[in-house]
XYZ file of C-alpha atoms in Angstrom:
773
model
C -75.440 -60.830 75.417
C -77.104 -64.065 74.228
C -80.216 -61.990 73.100
C -78.301 -59.536 71.288
C -76.797 -62.327 69.189
C -80.245 -64.104 68.820
C -81.594 -61.093 67.538
C -78.717 -59.867 65.227
C -79.373 -63.912 63.777
C -82.868 -63.225 63.088
C -82.432 -59.598 61.837
C -79.761 -61.401 59.161
C -82.200 -64.271 58.247
C -85.280 -61.835 57.881
C -82.655 -59.451 55.762
C -81.826 -62.883 53.538
C -85.359 -62.760 52.088
C -85.709 -59.596 51.622
C -85.778 -58.220 47.825
C -82.658 -56.143 47.332
C -81.972 -53.923 44.278
C -80.173 -54.702 41.279
C -78.390 -51.716 39.153
C -78.836 -53.037 35.557
C -75.775 -50.022 34.607
C -74.546 -52.464 32.355
C -77.294 -53.711 29.969
C -77.705 -55.352 26.874
C -81.134 -56.611 25.029
C -81.715 -59.935 22.949
C -85.135 -60.275 21.458
C -86.456 -63.178 20.021
C -87.105 -63.571 16.077
C -90.471 -64.860 16.709
C -91.909 -61.482 17.517
C -93.347 -59.523 15.046
C -90.633 -57.276 13.200
C -92.178 -53.701 14.028
C -92.643 -54.717 17.389
C -88.920 -56.144 17.932
C -88.101 -52.808 16.368
C -90.190 -50.686 18.696
C -89.427 -52.684 21.638
C -85.669 -51.950 21.361
C -86.359 -48.450 20.481
C -88.203 -48.322 23.567
C -85.946 -49.542 25.847
C -82.742 -47.561 24.302
C -84.585 -44.339 24.440
C -86.624 -44.583 27.875
C -83.696 -45.998 29.567
C -81.399 -43.857 28.228
C -82.846 -40.272 28.991
C -83.989 -41.296 32.663
C -80.454 -43.118 33.676
C -77.468 -42.252 30.955
C -77.313 -45.632 30.642
C -76.583 -47.245 26.844
C -78.796 -50.170 25.985
C -77.163 -52.450 23.180
C -79.079 -54.704 21.152
C -77.184 -58.448 20.772
C -77.689 -61.180 18.500
C -77.164 -63.832 20.944
C -75.939 -64.631 24.493
C -72.072 -64.636 23.709
C -72.098 -60.783 22.948
C -74.021 -59.710 26.236
C -72.808 -58.034 28.898
C -73.364 -58.478 32.875
C -76.792 -57.695 32.710
C -79.009 -58.845 29.535
C -83.095 -58.125 29.150
C -84.513 -60.892 26.875
C -87.993 -60.634 25.076
C -89.538 -63.735 24.102
C -92.889 -65.081 23.481
C -94.844 -67.562 25.690
C -94.656 -70.007 23.228
C -90.684 -70.289 22.799
C -89.213 -72.831 24.208
C -85.507 -71.886 23.911
C -83.777 -68.286 22.905
C -80.896 -68.449 21.521
C -80.204 -72.013 22.952
C -81.280 -71.088 26.485
C -84.038 -72.468 27.892
C -87.123 -69.896 28.393
C -88.248 -70.083 32.162
C -91.981 -70.995 31.098
C -94.523 -72.101 33.841
C -96.776 -74.622 32.969
C -100.594 -74.081 33.651
C -103.666 -72.932 31.814
C -104.844 -70.019 33.955
C -101.384 -68.241 33.700
C -101.443 -64.249 33.168
C -98.699 -64.707 30.608
C -100.771 -67.264 28.645
C -103.941 -64.802 28.253
C -103.937 -62.146 25.408
C -101.628 -59.703 26.008
C -100.580 -60.587 29.368
C -96.517 -60.815 30.298
C -94.318 -61.924 33.143
C -91.454 -60.251 34.370
C -88.665 -62.199 35.849
C -85.377 -61.508 37.337
C -83.300 -64.728 36.877
C -79.094 -65.309 36.820
C -78.613 -61.884 35.441
C -81.345 -61.938 32.700
C -84.149 -59.893 33.252
C -86.849 -62.044 31.054
C -89.973 -60.258 29.498
C -92.348 -62.724 28.690
C -95.311 -62.147 26.337
C -98.269 -64.096 25.212
C -98.250 -62.003 22.188
C -95.904 -59.365 20.481
C -98.231 -56.426 21.951
C -98.124 -57.972 25.320
C -94.350 -57.138 25.387
C -94.668 -53.465 24.935
C -97.148 -53.994 28.076
C -94.428 -56.066 30.145
C -92.006 -53.101 28.958
C -94.195 -50.307 30.437
C -94.577 -52.526 33.536
C -90.864 -52.387 34.099
C -90.221 -48.750 32.803
C -92.777 -47.713 35.236
C -92.068 -49.125 38.267
C -87.997 -49.008 38.065
C -85.975 -46.390 40.038
C -84.022 -44.487 37.824
C -81.102 -41.689 38.348
C -77.917 -40.771 36.553
C -75.910 -44.327 36.214
C -78.823 -46.231 37.896
C -81.638 -48.546 36.637
C -82.231 -50.155 39.720
C -84.866 -53.166 39.905
C -85.999 -55.629 42.637
C -83.696 -58.946 43.062
C -86.645 -60.756 43.594
C -88.660 -59.571 40.578
C -91.359 -61.755 39.474
C -94.495 -60.497 38.052
C -97.090 -61.834 35.958
C -100.287 -59.433 34.684
C -102.960 -59.789 32.156
C -105.835 -57.263 31.594
C -109.225 -57.578 33.270
C -110.852 -55.639 30.102
C -109.669 -56.417 26.165
C -110.420 -52.936 24.608
C -108.595 -49.932 26.474
C -108.262 -46.786 24.202
C -108.201 -42.809 23.679
C -109.721 -40.752 20.914
C -106.725 -38.086 20.206
C -108.075 -36.692 16.994
C -105.708 -34.691 14.788
C -108.347 -31.675 14.166
C -108.935 -28.216 14.461
C -111.205 -27.890 17.514
C -108.503 -29.919 19.523
C -107.027 -27.598 22.212
C -103.369 -29.042 21.675
C -103.446 -32.231 19.199
C -103.680 -29.891 16.281
C -99.963 -28.157 17.061
C -98.177 -31.532 17.273
C -95.744 -33.088 14.860
C -95.676 -36.513 14.014
C -92.828 -37.187 16.590
C -94.967 -35.843 18.914
C -97.720 -37.941 18.721
C -95.538 -41.000 18.386
C -94.165 -40.063 21.977
C -97.625 -39.785 23.255
C -98.922 -42.945 21.827
C -95.774 -45.084 23.001
C -96.460 -43.534 26.550
C -100.185 -44.286 26.558
C -99.175 -47.854 25.682
C -96.768 -48.298 28.343
C -99.607 -47.386 30.547
C -101.735 -50.409 29.082
C -103.953 -48.548 26.222
C -104.050 -50.690 23.130
C -106.270 -48.520 20.775
C -105.730 -45.060 19.504
C -108.947 -43.603 17.647
C -108.273 -40.732 14.913
C -110.894 -38.258 13.174
C -109.897 -38.425 9.588
C -110.618 -35.634 7.129
C -113.974 -35.860 5.813
C -113.900 -33.737 2.869
C -114.936 -30.444 4.579
C -112.580 -27.662 5.344
C -111.412 -28.108 8.934
C -107.899 -26.542 9.074
C -105.982 -25.246 12.185
C -103.410 -22.321 11.913
C -101.631 -24.872 14.115
C -101.173 -27.934 11.628
C -97.351 -29.413 11.092
C -98.911 -31.182 8.184
C -102.180 -31.782 6.537
C -104.977 -33.776 8.319
C -104.747 -36.674 5.479
C -100.997 -36.974 5.990
C -101.562 -37.382 9.616
C -104.274 -40.124 9.453
C -101.608 -42.270 7.491
C -98.696 -41.366 10.172
C -101.346 -42.078 12.988
C -101.827 -45.148 11.551
C -98.277 -46.429 11.119
C -97.242 -45.141 14.438
C -100.327 -47.544 15.628
C -98.667 -50.367 13.685
C -95.384 -49.600 14.909
C -96.547 -50.299 18.198
C -99.196 -53.091 17.179
C -101.828 -50.710 18.728
C -105.518 -50.801 17.083
C -106.350 -48.085 14.841
C -109.766 -46.973 14.793
C -111.488 -43.811 13.331
C -114.518 -42.083 14.326
C -116.428 -41.103 11.462
C -119.972 -39.792 11.018
C -122.566 -38.849 8.286
C -123.995 -35.373 8.828
C -125.842 -35.689 5.523
C -129.070 -36.607 4.442
C -128.628 -40.382 3.789
C -132.104 -40.399 2.128
C -130.947 -38.860 -0.546
C -129.285 -41.284 -3.067
C -126.750 -38.801 -4.931
C -125.684 -37.519 -1.030
C -125.476 -40.747 -0.013
C -123.213 -41.640 -2.629
C -120.904 -39.246 -2.291
C -120.804 -39.820 1.510
C -119.785 -43.384 0.780
C -116.818 -42.264 -1.540
C -115.684 -39.912 1.023
C -115.520 -42.548 3.631
C -113.856 -44.873 1.309
C -110.986 -42.332 0.128
C -109.470 -42.568 3.859
C -109.169 -46.738 3.601
C -106.605 -47.446 0.970
C -104.345 -44.890 2.425
C -103.606 -46.089 5.544
C -101.365 -49.051 6.200
C -103.383 -50.083 9.507
C -107.512 -49.706 10.367
C -108.954 -52.130 12.663
C -112.261 -50.422 13.282
C -114.797 -47.595 12.258
C -116.674 -46.001 14.943
C -120.071 -44.779 13.613
C -122.059 -42.172 15.776
C -125.260 -42.321 15.233
C -126.251 -39.062 16.441
C -124.172 -36.374 17.870
C -123.490 -35.318 15.082
C -125.915 -36.946 12.788
C -130.083 -36.886 12.736
C -130.557 -39.753 9.952
C -132.960 -42.618 11.314
C -131.408 -46.071 11.981
C -133.468 -47.199 9.069
C -131.102 -45.186 6.680
C -128.026 -45.439 8.761
C -127.791 -49.614 8.968
C -127.955 -50.084 5.272
C -125.421 -47.195 4.605
C -123.144 -49.157 7.282
C -123.715 -52.328 5.373
C -122.441 -50.599 2.304
C -119.433 -48.894 3.791
C -118.453 -52.098 5.638
C -118.004 -54.001 2.010
C -115.592 -51.212 0.810
C -113.756 -51.186 4.126
C -112.846 -54.731 3.612
C -111.649 -54.559 0.433
C -108.594 -52.866 1.818
C -108.489 -54.082 5.481
C -110.219 -57.434 5.400
C -110.324 -57.679 9.390
C -111.892 -54.384 10.113
C -115.144 -54.039 11.797
C -118.184 -51.509 12.261
C -119.192 -50.240 15.271
C -122.375 -47.705 15.855
C -123.528 -46.053 18.765
C -127.253 -44.842 19.696
C -126.381 -41.072 20.588
C -129.372 -39.258 20.236
C -131.940 -42.110 19.223
C -135.177 -41.845 20.242
C -136.735 -44.830 21.778
C -138.457 -45.585 18.712
C -135.319 -45.569 16.542
C -133.566 -47.502 19.634
C -136.294 -50.016 19.423
C -136.053 -49.976 15.702
C -132.213 -51.037 15.855
C -132.636 -54.085 18.254
C -135.505 -55.486 15.869
C -133.073 -55.078 13.044
C -130.211 -56.722 14.655
C -132.866 -59.386 15.742
C -134.137 -59.829 11.943
C -131.027 -59.616 10.026
C -128.309 -60.578 12.365
C -125.749 -58.254 10.223
C -122.438 -60.094 10.342
C -120.660 -57.099 9.369
C -121.732 -55.246 12.722
C -119.027 -56.168 15.432
C -120.146 -53.873 18.433
C -122.148 -51.097 19.608
C -120.930 -47.947 21.594
C -122.671 -46.250 24.478
C -121.621 -42.568 24.770
C -123.044 -39.387 25.904
C -126.856 -39.224 25.020
C -126.675 -43.121 24.391
C -129.222 -45.585 26.458
C -128.003 -46.537 29.877
C -125.124 -48.757 29.480
C -126.338 -51.574 31.312
C -129.705 -51.532 29.524
C -127.374 -51.580 25.821
C -125.853 -54.933 27.270
C -128.947 -56.372 28.186
C -130.462 -55.736 25.060
C -127.376 -56.372 22.488
C -126.799 -59.970 21.414
C -123.962 -61.807 22.883
C -122.324 -61.955 19.595
C -122.084 -58.120 19.333
C -119.348 -56.696 21.619
C -120.232 -53.459 23.519
C -117.826 -50.709 24.270
C -118.084 -47.136 26.308
C -117.034 -43.830 24.844
C -116.404 -41.927 28.265
C -116.153 -38.214 27.935
C -112.980 -37.773 30.588
C -112.197 -34.434 28.771
C -114.743 -32.005 29.992
C -115.600 -30.343 33.433
C -119.594 -29.323 32.529
C -122.034 -29.468 30.241
C -120.685 -33.494 29.578
C -121.464 -36.981 30.697
C -119.463 -36.772 33.794
C -119.425 -33.278 35.118
C -117.376 -32.472 38.022
C -119.081 -33.127 41.103
C -119.535 -30.534 43.699
C -117.939 -28.247 41.264
C -118.223 -24.379 42.493
C -119.381 -21.897 39.836
C -116.273 -20.114 40.342
C -114.322 -22.579 38.569
C -116.906 -23.558 36.072
C -116.704 -19.736 35.033
C -113.099 -19.399 34.673
C -111.542 -22.965 33.770
C -114.223 -23.346 31.388
C -115.330 -27.043 29.957
C -111.750 -28.427 28.641
C -109.470 -26.757 31.734
C -106.523 -28.804 33.370
C -108.650 -31.546 34.960
C -106.730 -34.450 36.920
C -109.496 -36.568 38.803
C -108.164 -39.846 39.073
C -110.204 -41.122 42.056
C -113.568 -39.864 40.325
C -112.852 -41.252 37.166
C -111.485 -44.751 38.824
C -114.907 -44.757 40.159
C -116.632 -44.068 36.916
C -114.685 -46.663 35.346
C -115.356 -49.302 37.743
C -119.097 -48.824 37.874
C -119.566 -49.062 34.531
C -116.932 -51.432 33.046
C -118.780 -54.513 33.967
C -121.160 -53.895 31.562
C -118.671 -53.457 28.614
C -115.735 -54.980 26.612
C -113.510 -51.751 27.585
C -113.515 -48.615 26.231
C -112.131 -45.770 23.632
C -112.282 -42.388 25.825
C -113.536 -39.139 24.283
C -110.415 -36.384 24.888
C -109.847 -32.895 22.663
C -106.429 -32.210 24.158
C -103.635 -33.372 26.340
C -105.001 -31.252 29.728
C -106.700 -34.533 30.458
C -103.585 -36.661 30.517
C -103.896 -37.822 33.777
C -107.287 -38.989 33.121
C -106.444 -41.316 30.539
C -103.464 -43.132 32.442
C -105.742 -43.561 35.131
C -108.708 -45.204 32.473
C -105.868 -47.270 31.161
C -104.708 -48.814 34.391
C -108.291 -49.397 35.429
C -109.026 -51.050 32.127
C -105.975 -53.251 32.942
C -106.929 -54.056 36.866
C -109.666 -52.384 38.309
C -108.712 -53.195 41.705
C -105.484 -51.329 41.277
C -105.016 -48.771 43.597
C -105.252 -45.142 42.564
C -102.073 -44.072 44.342
C -100.244 -46.859 42.685
C -101.308 -45.613 39.630
C -100.091 -42.076 40.304
C -96.806 -43.268 41.860
C -96.175 -44.823 38.536
C -97.122 -41.639 36.787
C -94.778 -39.381 38.521
C -91.929 -41.982 38.565
C -92.250 -42.678 34.464
C -92.825 -38.957 33.897
C -91.254 -36.709 36.667
C -88.740 -38.165 38.946
C -88.403 -41.340 41.106
C -87.023 -38.991 43.867
C -90.314 -37.209 43.979
C -92.970 -40.002 43.118
C -94.646 -40.316 46.304
C -94.786 -36.247 46.877
C -95.948 -35.250 43.487
C -98.629 -38.257 43.258
C -99.955 -36.851 46.387
C -100.178 -33.474 45.249
C -102.270 -34.824 41.993
C -104.526 -35.691 44.731
C -104.867 -32.540 46.404
C -105.674 -30.822 42.926
C -108.926 -33.136 42.703
C -109.427 -32.229 46.258
C -109.171 -28.291 45.495
C -112.380 -28.667 43.336
C -114.397 -30.721 45.960
C -117.045 -28.203 47.037
C -117.495 -24.521 47.832
C -114.212 -22.987 46.825
C -114.433 -19.899 49.326
C -114.888 -23.432 52.104
C -111.942 -25.390 50.832
C -109.227 -24.633 53.116
C -107.179 -27.050 51.279
C -106.588 -25.036 48.319
C -103.878 -22.695 49.802
C -101.696 -25.230 51.569
C -101.682 -27.363 48.120
C -100.458 -23.955 46.537
C -97.781 -23.904 49.016
C -97.065 -27.880 48.454
C -96.548 -27.116 44.729
C -94.496 -24.342 45.183
C -92.172 -26.226 47.238
C -92.099 -28.892 44.654
C -91.751 -26.104 41.802
C -88.659 -24.687 43.713
C -87.124 -28.294 44.590
C -87.225 -29.627 41.046
C -86.065 -27.059 38.555
C -85.131 -29.881 36.183
C -88.675 -30.100 35.530
C -89.827 -27.069 34.513
C -89.965 -27.667 30.926
C -91.736 -30.643 31.454
C -95.457 -30.196 30.127
C -97.002 -32.489 32.400
C -94.972 -30.760 35.178
C -96.339 -27.473 33.975
C -99.920 -28.319 33.789
C -100.321 -29.532 37.363
C -98.298 -26.332 38.755
C -100.377 -24.370 36.784
C -103.247 -25.805 38.453
C -102.396 -25.124 41.733
C -101.768 -21.323 41.050
C -104.974 -21.062 39.023
C -106.999 -22.639 41.692
C -105.494 -20.404 44.588
C -106.147 -17.321 42.468
C -109.718 -18.073 41.946
C -110.260 -19.002 45.524
C -108.732 -15.159 46.458
C -110.657 -13.893 43.873
C -113.852 -15.252 45.199
C -113.114 -14.205 48.838
C -112.399 -10.590 47.958
C -115.145 -10.070 44.965
C -117.911 -11.447 47.059
C -116.661 -9.320 49.904
C -117.101 -6.066 47.743
C -120.754 -7.151 46.885
C -121.606 -7.388 50.349
C -120.564 -4.155 50.923
C -122.513 -2.729 48.037
C -125.280 -4.257 49.081
C -125.451 -2.839 52.230
C -124.955 0.549 50.277
C -128.165 -0.083 48.214
C -129.949 -0.985 51.566
C -129.046 2.494 52.969
C -129.830 4.302 49.673
C -132.218 6.745 51.357
C -128.895 8.206 53.228
C -127.287 9.325 50.009
C -130.432 9.178 47.391
C -130.792 6.657 44.943
C -128.197 7.824 42.098
C -125.554 7.884 44.913
C -126.094 4.761 46.324
C -125.855 2.815 42.783
C -122.764 4.996 42.261
C -121.085 4.226 45.241
C -122.203 0.431 44.976
C -120.816 0.129 41.306
C -117.455 1.871 42.649
C -117.253 -0.840 45.398
C -117.609 -4.002 43.198
C -115.772 -2.744 40.535
C -112.643 -2.298 43.044
C -112.435 -6.144 41.450
C -110.560 -4.531 38.298
C -109.127 -1.041 39.811
C -107.655 -2.657 42.667
C -106.999 -6.222 41.442
C -105.433 -8.769 43.883
C -102.626 -11.536 43.462
C -100.844 -9.882 40.735
C -98.119 -12.298 41.139
C -99.971 -15.546 40.798
C -101.978 -13.896 37.862
C -98.298 -13.553 36.321
C -97.382 -16.971 37.038
C -100.725 -18.323 35.512
C -99.694 -16.194 32.105
C -95.762 -17.664 32.258
C -97.137 -21.208 32.610
C -99.870 -20.717 29.847
C -96.963 -19.441 27.552
C -94.854 -22.475 28.729
C -97.483 -24.969 27.861
C -98.142 -23.100 24.294
C -94.507 -23.527 23.738
C -94.105 -27.124 25.285
C -97.234 -29.146 23.803
C -99.068 -26.217 21.681
C -101.997 -25.966 24.627
C -103.813 -23.152 23.351
C -105.146 -21.203 26.042
C -106.685 -18.107 24.524
C -108.392 -17.372 21.526
C -106.664 -14.172 20.589
C -103.208 -15.042 22.099
C -102.963 -18.735 21.054
C -105.612 -18.954 18.090
C -107.589 -21.664 20.068
C -110.542 -22.641 18.096
C -113.101 -21.619 20.227
C -113.540 -20.284 23.425
C -114.754 -23.370 25.026
C -111.493 -25.179 24.092
C -109.456 -24.696 27.216
C -109.211 -21.139 27.198
C -108.257 -20.653 30.894
C -106.670 -17.219 29.821
C -109.569 -15.805 28.652
C -111.877 -16.549 31.624
C -109.668 -16.496 34.262
C -110.442 -12.875 35.690
C -114.273 -13.118 34.476
C -116.445 -11.460 37.421
C -116.901 -13.649 40.632
C -119.382 -11.182 41.685
C -122.328 -9.795 39.980
C -120.652 -6.071 38.747
C -121.991 -6.501 35.262
C -125.090 -7.265 36.065
C -125.482 -4.494 38.494
C -124.288 -2.014 36.191
C -126.698 -3.366 33.473
C -129.462 -2.986 36.512
C -128.628 0.250 37.609
C -129.168 1.613 34.022
C -132.317 0.241 33.615
C -133.200 1.739 37.145
C -131.898 5.156 35.959
C -134.490 5.039 33.023
C -137.666 4.396 35.076
C -140.456 7.071 35.486
C -140.745 6.802 39.112
C -138.869 6.924 42.095
C -141.417 4.311 43.488
C -140.307 1.601 40.655
C -136.652 2.697 41.150
C -136.824 2.181 45.029
C -138.658 -1.226 44.265
C -136.015 -2.448 41.935
C -133.264 -1.441 44.320
C -134.415 -3.340 47.186
C -134.865 -6.348 45.417
C -131.256 -6.057 43.966
C -130.170 -5.466 47.940
C -132.154 -8.067 48.776
C -131.733 -10.883 46.384
C -130.554 -13.295 48.582
C -132.417 -12.322 51.755
C -136.211 -13.884 51.795
C -136.873 -11.930 55.127
C -137.498 -13.494 58.331
C -138.229 -17.023 58.502
C -137.725 -17.277 54.775
C -135.085 -19.221 52.741
C -133.207 -18.850 49.439
C -131.594 -21.344 47.251
C -129.086 -20.588 44.469
C -130.032 -23.882 42.525
C -126.964 -26.130 41.895
C -124.637 -23.650 43.304
C -122.827 -25.978 45.559
C -121.889 -23.057 47.734
C -125.511 -21.765 48.316
C -128.071 -24.329 47.828
C -128.873 -26.010 51.284
C -132.049 -27.108 50.564
C -131.360 -28.814 47.233
C -131.340 -32.488 47.149
C -130.776 -33.380 43.627
C -127.652 -33.560 41.944
C -127.385 -32.836 38.283
C -125.465 -35.323 35.650
C -126.938 -34.347 32.613
C -125.048 -31.668 31.355
C -127.074 -28.700 31.666
C -126.269 -27.162 35.473
C -123.583 -24.636 34.328
C -124.872 -22.091 31.569
C -122.603 -21.003 28.333
C -124.213 -17.956 26.857
C -122.760 -14.842 24.934
C -119.541 -17.210 24.301
C -118.512 -17.519 27.950
C -119.189 -13.548 28.745
C -122.501 -13.687 30.089
C -123.684 -10.529 31.546
C -126.495 -12.128 33.362
C -126.832 -12.350 37.567
C -124.350 -15.155 38.573
C -127.117 -16.994 39.989
C -129.146 -17.238 36.937
C -126.194 -19.220 35.092
C -126.551 -22.011 37.493
C -129.533 -23.926 37.505
C -131.015 -27.440 37.153
C -134.606 -28.550 34.886
C -136.183 -30.329 37.829
C -134.803 -29.877 40.932
C -135.942 -31.143 44.280
C -135.906 -29.257 47.694
C -136.617 -29.927 51.172
C -137.596 -27.674 53.888
C -137.773 -28.249 57.882
C -138.655 -26.340 60.872
C -141.669 -24.121 59.166
C -144.177 -22.592 60.935
C -147.162 -24.745 60.901
C -149.610 -21.188 61.624
C -147.986 -18.991 58.688
C -148.538 -18.940 55.141
C -145.914 -19.298 52.870
C -145.058 -18.270 49.179
C -142.691 -19.467 46.709
C -140.948 -17.128 44.231
C -139.048 -18.894 41.287
C -136.709 -17.477 38.441
C -135.261 -18.915 35.583
C -136.476 -19.748 32.452
C -139.383 -21.201 30.688
C -141.910 -23.229 32.636
C -141.908 -24.159 36.210
C -144.194 -27.028 36.710
C -144.055 -26.880 40.430
C -145.987 -29.336 43.168
C -145.737 -29.326 46.972
C -145.839 -32.547 48.951
C -147.198 -33.973 45.441
C -149.658 -31.125 44.832
C -149.571 -29.079 41.520
C -149.902 -25.565 42.596
C -151.389 -22.953 40.417
C -149.182 -19.667 40.096
C -150.205 -15.995 40.868
C -147.275 -14.613 38.463
C -145.888 -16.419 35.793
C -143.435 -14.819 33.752
C -141.403 -17.055 31.606
C -138.885 -14.964 29.841
C -135.432 -15.352 31.356
C -135.071 -13.845 34.489
C -138.728 -13.372 35.062
C -140.766 -14.412 38.312
C -143.126 -16.766 39.190
C -144.874 -17.135 42.460
C -147.059 -19.567 44.262
C -149.124 -19.765 47.186
C -148.452 -22.889 49.263
C -151.654 -24.321 50.638
C -151.875 -23.860 54.856
C -152.705 -27.709 55.003
C -149.302 -28.954 53.475
C -147.139 -26.903 56.090
C -148.929 -28.363 59.391
C -146.192 -30.876 60.071
C -143.470 -28.058 59.929
C -142.052 -29.502 56.635
C -142.615 -29.550 52.946
C -141.082 -31.459 49.524
C -140.810 -29.027 46.607
C -140.614 -30.843 43.276
C -141.091 -29.551 39.659
C -142.486 -31.825 36.924
C -140.219 -31.680 33.888
C -141.955 -30.011 30.984
C -142.485 -32.015 27.384
C -139.452 -30.395 25.480
C -138.287 -33.269 23.367
C -138.381 -30.878 20.538
C -136.190 -28.587 21.832
C -132.447 -28.815 22.146
C -130.988 -29.531 25.900
C -129.328 -25.941 26.040
C -132.844 -24.298 25.357
C -134.786 -26.471 28.026
C -136.753 -24.617 31.085
C -134.769 -24.301 34.082
C -134.969 -23.017 37.717
C -132.096 -21.158 38.686
C -133.494 -19.354 42.223
C -136.045 -20.587 44.532
C -137.438 -18.411 47.412
C -139.434 -19.838 50.499
C -140.886 -16.175 51.755
C -142.930 -16.431 55.052
C -145.752 -14.208 54.790
């Protein structure tokens, strides 16, 4: 009896110290007049609209405390001593988060929820913290009765490029209202800069434009001013700056945008990509540009990237800084094809800022390609497919951020929305758990009741893309998981973020099932070709082709395919996502056109059809037989041999290199290449390791791809027996007997001197056979 009473008292004491929810169902807002007028208006608008649509609770503005109801949200700056006669609960100290730039404190005290900001912009971020972490339901706006949170960003620049232009896969379809809402939402997750791509005098119209680029340029600047965010513009010079007439016209084109926009904080000028001018032309041009810029925006700055610069050009740039110490230059941007981020920070004088320009929007042929990406995904979802990768991008941010003052990411559509939020939150606090970020994302955009379930579902989608698609047993449970979420949350069916995630679950499953099915058909076809003597060459080819073409004549997963179509249509209607060139007028086939490639062959039926046509035209049965055997045994190097499909995560067991240089997945014929699948995935200079070789045997290495193959075995350069440089041609090399004596070899390829070529035209290695003779 005494023990039971003691336990009850202990539980009571513990409960007294625990937090309890407070429901702010009768709510007013009091805002200090010290706050910037536009932020006062925006803050009230955010609170009324975002709380209202989640809870149906009315939020009433008040001019003084006496007008307030039961609960009040009070917005005030750290420097304020009082608000309408009431003392503001300001803490003393010099290192408090709410005293640092953009820092804030949320405090619940005596029925008042204080949002205290170091500056006006900080109040927007404080409201974001509140909305992301509160619980909502109809008639409910729940906060912790012991709420006391203070936070300030780790990195001062956290931005995203969301340019209104034809090449975007969704932004070009947006209205001013959609841009306003999206920029607001990014701000509520800690974004403080938006970069646009204004008109440059060219004709870059989109059939989806609601208004002109000129008008949207002004509207986006106004939106940034409304939320007190930095407004940047990305603006290159693709003309010849050595021509004085052309140069003067280019300056006029740039300047024409400046007086039209109410806010402009920074100009980002990419040195290359696009652009081809030497820095000796670029830097004086930017100096003149700055003189024109500050006439309209006195505090605006110029930034430059060294993208595509040669080593000589990079050295020239730093010599210019040392000799001229330009005060008109604010900072340097590290983007794709730039010198290393760490090297840039090391060489850059301290007075200049350093910003990264991370590509968070592309899956392949980019700065940060999806790691361990199966070729089936690369072929069918394309370069800008829906790509939530929170764990990967949190790691990328935290690896490179210490060398920078922050980032403005590259994005060409809303398909990377999760990635934007992850980068913004990592820029605020790189130690924050990815799961916490996702729970806030799902709580804010979906529903408090499913914040945990939906956030785990996003992580499952990222795992779907990790490794060989056939071996990934998590893809089917992932679809079942999202199907359940889809069925139990019909209220989210019109939410575009939800639509994208559910679509990805169906897509991943569909591609896995197709890959299993079509690979099986090809194995059957190869067996027919191996036994060609039973029926003859022509009959064997016809039967093999009929088998692989069952992928088209007897397609699978028709219901799953229908769901993909339905969600693509829904996304076009809700957010203007253009998943097809013909159906939805996407600007080109690499811009998120999932529907155009979702049924691209995942076996070699197109290549086989072309090969069989060539065989039929051959003069002799001997030549036909040899080619047929080569095709049938492509991946069979014979007893004691090995085959590697370079950069194919599912079939490259001896490859030790991983490609991060944008050239591992090909893109030919606008994505409809008929080349063998193994030819479309490659590396420039792969490395391979072989063990358990027969020390008494002789080995031959066969290579295919295109261009040169400067091969070394255990460091020794080999001379070729056969050296065909055209696409699909073979190169063969005899391995010296002495290097096989220990039963293992290392194979490397020297990189050819091809600096005069575009990276798309570099030599490549796609297939490697080690054949025991």
